[in-house]
Amino acid sequence: MISELALTQNSDDNLKSLKKYALDCGMSKFGSCAIDDSLKGTFHPALLENPAFTKMQNAVSMAFHLSDAVLEGIFKEPTPLYAMHYNRVNSFLDDTALKITSIIQNSGYNAMPIPASQIIDKSSQRGYLNHKLIGNAAGIGYIGRNNLLVSPEFGSRMRLVTVLTDAPIAATPKLEINCGSCRACITACPVGAIGESADDFTLPKCVEQISKYQKIMFVAKGVCGICVKACRGNQK
């Protein structure tokens, strides 16, 4: 129970406590990292302008492994089942982030949950921060050719959420691996938006295709899922 958990000044103990709680809640992966200048440089100005943000020194990243069975039903376009699953997973992530926030605040520290899926700048498709960059820094996964976070266990079949905090939480090690020879996402992408590296990713092509899918009645939020399905990490 949340009321039974309390953080201390020991960063290693806090990491263990929060990780156990998150995994017990149903999260698939948990990591943490320091908020350094390189990460701050990727945050939206609206977040940096929040006076509470100046207290935030660490970030918690949590990932939920999407249903493989749901993803296997995607072929040329997102399905009604995937669209609903996507939305429900985002809600679950946000709920868990709120619980982590409650634990941190009840322990006398500050915490700021960042929604799993919220666009605040449509022109750049940006949220307050990029969850995949936090997940990369926290060792959840690495940035793949498809410009998504890839974990060895789940590939890109994950959704992410972030909690910023000033609580002392030990950092988890960053993964020093990459896609290797796998190019499954390049082959799968219907509009050729994916190149040999994340730097070659063509966002406008991706956004245009997602907008087309969004016109399908059942897809209320912009989703695709084709390259997500193709990326299996080490589970090929």
Short mmCIF file of C-alpha atoms in Angstrom, two decimals:
data_model
loop_
_atom_site.label_atom_id
_atom_site.label_comp_id
_atom_site.label_asym_id
_atom_site.label_seq_id
_atom_site.Cartn_x
_atom_site.Cartn_y
_atom_site.Cartn_z
CA MET A 1 0.00 0.00 0.00
CA ILE A 2 1.10 3.56 -0.74
CA SER A 3 0.60 4.63 2.85
CA GLU A 4 3.10 2.02 4.03
CA LEU A 5 5.90 3.21 1.76
CA ALA A 6 8.28 6.00 2.70
CA LEU A 7 11.43 7.17 0.98
CA THR A 8 14.57 8.04 2.92
CA GLN A 9 17.76 9.94 2.13
CA ASN A 10 19.34 6.73 0.82
CA SER A 11 19.15 6.82 -2.98
CA ASP A 12 19.80 3.09 -3.43
CA ASP A 13 17.02 2.13 -1.01
CA ASN A 14 14.65 4.57 -2.68
CA LEU A 15 15.38 3.05 -6.08
CA LYS A 16 14.67 -0.45 -4.79
CA SER A 17 11.45 0.60 -3.05
CA LEU A 18 10.01 2.50 -6.01
CA LYS A 19 11.05 -0.14 -8.52
CA LYS A 20 9.44 -2.95 -6.52
CA TYR A 21 6.26 -0.94 -6.11
CA ALA A 22 6.08 -0.07 -9.82
CA LEU A 23 6.68 -3.66 -10.93
CA ASP A 24 4.12 -4.92 -8.40
CA CYS A 25 1.64 -2.45 -9.92
CA GLY A 26 2.17 -4.08 -13.32
CA MET A 27 4.92 -2.03 -14.90
CA SER A 28 7.31 -4.01 -17.11
CA LYS A 29 10.46 -1.92 -16.63
CA PHE A 30 11.64 0.76 -14.22
CA GLY A 31 14.67 3.03 -14.36
CA SER A 32 15.93 6.38 -13.14
CA CYS A 33 18.44 9.00 -14.20
CA ALA A 34 19.78 12.41 -13.26
CA ILE A 35 18.33 15.38 -15.12
CA ASP A 36 21.48 16.79 -16.68
CA ASP A 37 21.85 19.75 -19.03
CA SER A 38 21.59 17.58 -22.14
CA LEU A 39 18.17 16.33 -21.07
CA LYS A 40 17.02 19.77 -19.96
CA GLY A 41 17.85 21.03 -23.43
CA THR A 42 15.18 18.72 -24.89
CA PHE A 43 12.38 19.83 -22.53
CA HIS A 44 9.62 22.13 -23.72
CA PRO A 45 10.03 25.75 -22.55
CA ALA A 46 6.66 25.54 -20.78
CA LEU A 47 8.16 22.95 -18.45
CA LEU A 48 11.35 24.88 -17.85
CA GLU A 49 9.33 27.97 -16.93
CA ASN A 50 7.57 26.13 -14.10
CA PRO A 51 9.28 27.33 -10.88
CA ALA A 52 8.78 23.90 -9.30
CA PHE A 53 10.93 22.37 -12.04
CA THR A 54 14.06 24.04 -10.65
CA LYS A 55 13.89 21.59 -7.73
CA MET A 56 13.80 18.52 -9.94
CA GLN A 57 17.11 16.68 -10.09
CA ASN A 58 16.06 13.16 -11.04
CA ALA A 59 13.66 11.42 -13.36
CA VAL A 60 11.88 8.10 -13.04
CA SER A 61 11.03 6.21 -16.23
CA MET A 62 8.50 3.39 -16.37
CA ALA A 63 7.56 1.19 -19.31
CA PHE A 64 4.60 -1.10 -19.95
CA HIS A 65 4.99 -3.99 -22.38
CA LEU A 66 2.18 -3.75 -24.92
CA SER A 67 0.16 -6.87 -25.65
CA ASP A 68 2.01 -8.92 -28.26
CA ALA A 69 -1.28 -10.57 -29.21
CA VAL A 70 -2.90 -7.20 -29.95
CA LEU A 71 0.08 -6.03 -32.02
CA GLU A 72 0.14 -9.24 -34.08
CA GLY A 73 -3.26 -8.25 -35.46
CA ILE A 74 -1.83 -5.12 -37.13
CA PHE A 75 -1.06 -5.49 -40.83
CA LYS A 76 -1.58 -2.50 -43.13
CA GLU A 77 -3.14 -0.13 -40.60
CA PRO A 78 -3.94 0.18 -36.88
CA THR A 79 -6.88 -1.87 -35.65
CA PRO A 80 -9.74 -0.87 -33.33
CA LEU A 81 -8.29 -3.25 -30.74
CA TYR A 82 -4.86 -1.59 -30.88
CA ALA A 83 -6.35 1.91 -30.70
CA MET A 84 -8.26 1.00 -27.54
CA HIS A 85 -5.28 -0.86 -26.05
CA TYR A 86 -3.02 2.12 -26.73
CA ASN A 87 -5.36 4.50 -24.93
CA ARG A 88 -5.93 2.19 -21.96
CA VAL A 89 -2.19 1.61 -21.51
CA ASN A 90 -1.60 5.37 -21.47
CA SER A 91 -4.22 5.71 -18.73
CA PHE A 92 -2.62 2.89 -16.75
CA LEU A 93 0.79 4.53 -17.05
CA ASP A 94 -0.60 7.86 -15.87
CA ASP A 95 -2.34 6.18 -12.93
CA THR A 96 0.88 4.46 -11.87
CA ALA A 97 2.82 7.71 -12.23
CA LEU A 98 0.30 9.34 -9.88
CA LYS A 99 0.86 6.59 -7.32
CA ILE A 100 4.63 7.04 -7.53
CA THR A 101 4.08 10.79 -7.15
CA SER A 102 2.00 10.16 -4.05
CA ILE A 103 4.73 8.02 -2.46
CA ILE A 104 7.35 10.68 -3.15
CA GLN A 105 5.22 13.56 -1.89
CA ASN A 106 4.15 11.66 1.23
CA SER A 107 7.85 11.19 1.95
CA GLY A 108 8.43 14.94 1.98
CA TYR A 109 9.83 15.37 -1.53
CA ASN A 110 8.48 16.98 -4.69
CA ALA A 111 7.28 15.07 -7.73
CA MET A 112 5.88 16.03 -11.12
CA PRO A 113 4.18 13.33 -13.25
CA ILE A 114 4.39 13.97 -17.00
CA PRO A 115 1.47 12.48 -19.00
CA ALA A 116 2.29 9.41 -21.06
CA SER A 117 0.70 10.81 -24.20
CA GLN A 118 0.05 14.53 -24.45
CA ILE A 119 0.96 16.82 -27.34
CA ILE A 120 1.18 20.47 -26.32
CA ASP A 121 2.83 21.72 -29.53
CA LYS A 122 1.10 20.24 -32.57
CA SER A 123 3.48 21.76 -35.12
CA SER A 124 6.46 19.90 -33.65
CA GLN A 125 4.47 17.00 -32.17
CA ARG A 126 6.10 17.76 -28.79
CA GLY A 127 4.99 17.10 -25.26
CA TYR A 128 6.55 18.61 -22.15
CA LEU A 129 9.43 16.18 -22.60
CA ASN A 130 10.39 13.18 -24.70
CA HIS A 131 9.74 10.03 -22.66
CA LYS A 132 12.02 7.94 -24.88
CA LEU A 133 15.01 10.18 -24.10
CA ILE A 134 14.37 9.78 -20.38
CA GLY A 135 13.97 6.03 -20.87
CA ASN A 136 17.22 5.93 -22.80
CA ALA A 137 19.09 7.82 -20.07
CA ALA A 138 17.50 5.58 -17.41
CA GLY A 139 18.54 2.33 -19.10
CA ILE A 140 15.06 1.22 -20.16
CA GLY A 141 16.26 0.90 -23.74
CA TYR A 142 18.19 2.52 -26.60
CA ILE A 143 17.01 4.75 -29.46
CA GLY A 144 16.42 2.54 -32.48
CA ARG A 145 16.36 3.15 -36.21
CA ASN A 146 12.60 3.71 -35.94
CA ASN A 147 13.30 6.70 -33.65
CA LEU A 148 11.56 4.86 -30.79
CA LEU A 149 12.91 3.41 -27.57
CA VAL A 150 13.94 -0.23 -28.00
CA SER A 151 14.48 -2.64 -25.12
CA PRO A 152 16.22 -6.01 -25.49
CA GLU A 153 13.21 -7.76 -23.95
CA PHE A 154 10.31 -6.06 -25.72
CA GLY A 155 11.70 -4.16 -28.67
CA SER A 156 9.58 -1.06 -29.26
CA ARG A 157 6.47 -2.80 -27.95
CA MET A 158 6.29 -0.46 -24.98
CA ARG A 159 4.63 2.70 -23.77
CA LEU A 160 6.42 5.06 -21.37
CA VAL A 161 5.74 7.56 -18.63
CA THR A 162 8.00 9.86 -16.59
CA VAL A 163 7.98 11.32 -13.08
CA LEU A 164 10.36 14.20 -12.28
CA THR A 165 11.44 14.60 -8.67
CA ASP A 166 13.91 16.06 -6.20
CA ALA A 167 13.94 12.84 -4.18
CA PRO A 168 17.33 11.07 -4.02
CA ILE A 169 17.05 8.07 -6.35
CA ALA A 170 20.07 6.15 -7.60
CA ALA A 171 20.55 6.14 -11.35
CA THR A 172 20.20 2.88 -13.30
CA PRO A 173 22.88 2.11 -15.91
CA LYS A 174 22.40 3.17 -19.50
CA LEU A 175 22.35 0.45 -22.16
CA GLU A 176 25.33 0.50 -24.53
CA ILE A 177 23.76 -1.47 -27.38
CA ASN A 178 21.98 -0.69 -30.65
CA CYS A 179 19.88 -2.24 -33.42
CA GLY A 180 22.84 -4.08 -34.92
CA SER A 181 21.94 -5.60 -38.26
CA CYS A 182 18.16 -5.58 -37.70
CA ARG A 183 16.23 -3.50 -40.22
CA ALA A 184 12.76 -4.92 -39.71
CA CYS A 185 11.23 -1.49 -39.07
CA ILE A 186 12.66 -0.07 -42.30
CA THR A 187 11.00 -2.82 -44.31
CA ALA A 188 7.72 -2.49 -42.43
CA CYS A 189 7.18 1.29 -42.61
CA PRO A 190 4.51 1.98 -45.27
CA VAL A 191 5.82 5.47 -46.12
CA GLY A 192 9.59 4.99 -45.94
CA ALA A 193 10.00 7.29 -42.94
CA ILE A 194 12.71 5.13 -41.32
CA GLY A 195 16.36 5.25 -42.38
CA GLU A 196 19.62 3.71 -41.28
CA SER A 197 19.71 5.68 -38.03
CA ALA A 198 17.37 7.66 -35.81
CA ASP A 199 18.88 10.82 -37.33
CA ASP A 200 17.56 9.69 -40.72
CA PHE A 201 13.97 9.39 -39.45
CA THR A 202 11.57 11.56 -41.48
CA LEU A 203 9.00 12.81 -38.98
CA PRO A 204 6.74 14.65 -41.49
CA LYS A 205 6.17 11.42 -43.44
CA CYS A 206 5.28 9.59 -40.22
CA VAL A 207 2.95 12.36 -39.01
CA GLU A 208 1.20 12.56 -42.39
CA GLN A 209 0.52 8.83 -42.40
CA ILE A 210 -0.72 8.86 -38.81
CA SER A 211 -3.05 11.73 -39.72
CA LYS A 212 -4.51 9.55 -42.46
CA TYR A 213 -5.09 6.74 -39.98
CA GLN A 214 -6.64 9.23 -37.58
CA LYS A 215 -9.40 9.91 -40.10
CA ILE A 216 -10.50 6.32 -39.64
CA MET A 217 -13.38 6.62 -37.20
CA PHE A 218 -12.08 4.26 -34.51
CA VAL A 219 -8.65 5.89 -34.25
CA ALA A 220 -9.35 8.84 -31.97
CA LYS A 221 -5.67 9.42 -31.16
CA GLY A 222 -2.93 9.42 -33.75
CA VAL A 223 -1.54 5.88 -33.76
CA CYS A 224 0.02 3.53 -36.28
CA GLY A 225 1.77 0.57 -34.63
CA ILE A 226 3.29 -0.94 -37.77
CA CYS A 227 6.95 -0.32 -36.89
CA VAL A 228 6.16 -1.02 -33.22
CA LYS A 229 4.96 -4.48 -34.23
CA ALA A 230 8.02 -5.05 -36.41
CA CYS A 231 10.52 -4.21 -33.64
CA ARG A 232 11.01 -7.20 -31.34
CA GLY A 233 14.38 -6.39 -29.77
CA ASN A 234 16.21 -9.63 -29.07
CA GLN A 235 12.98 -11.63 -29.35
CA LYS A 236 13.08 -12.07 -33.13
#
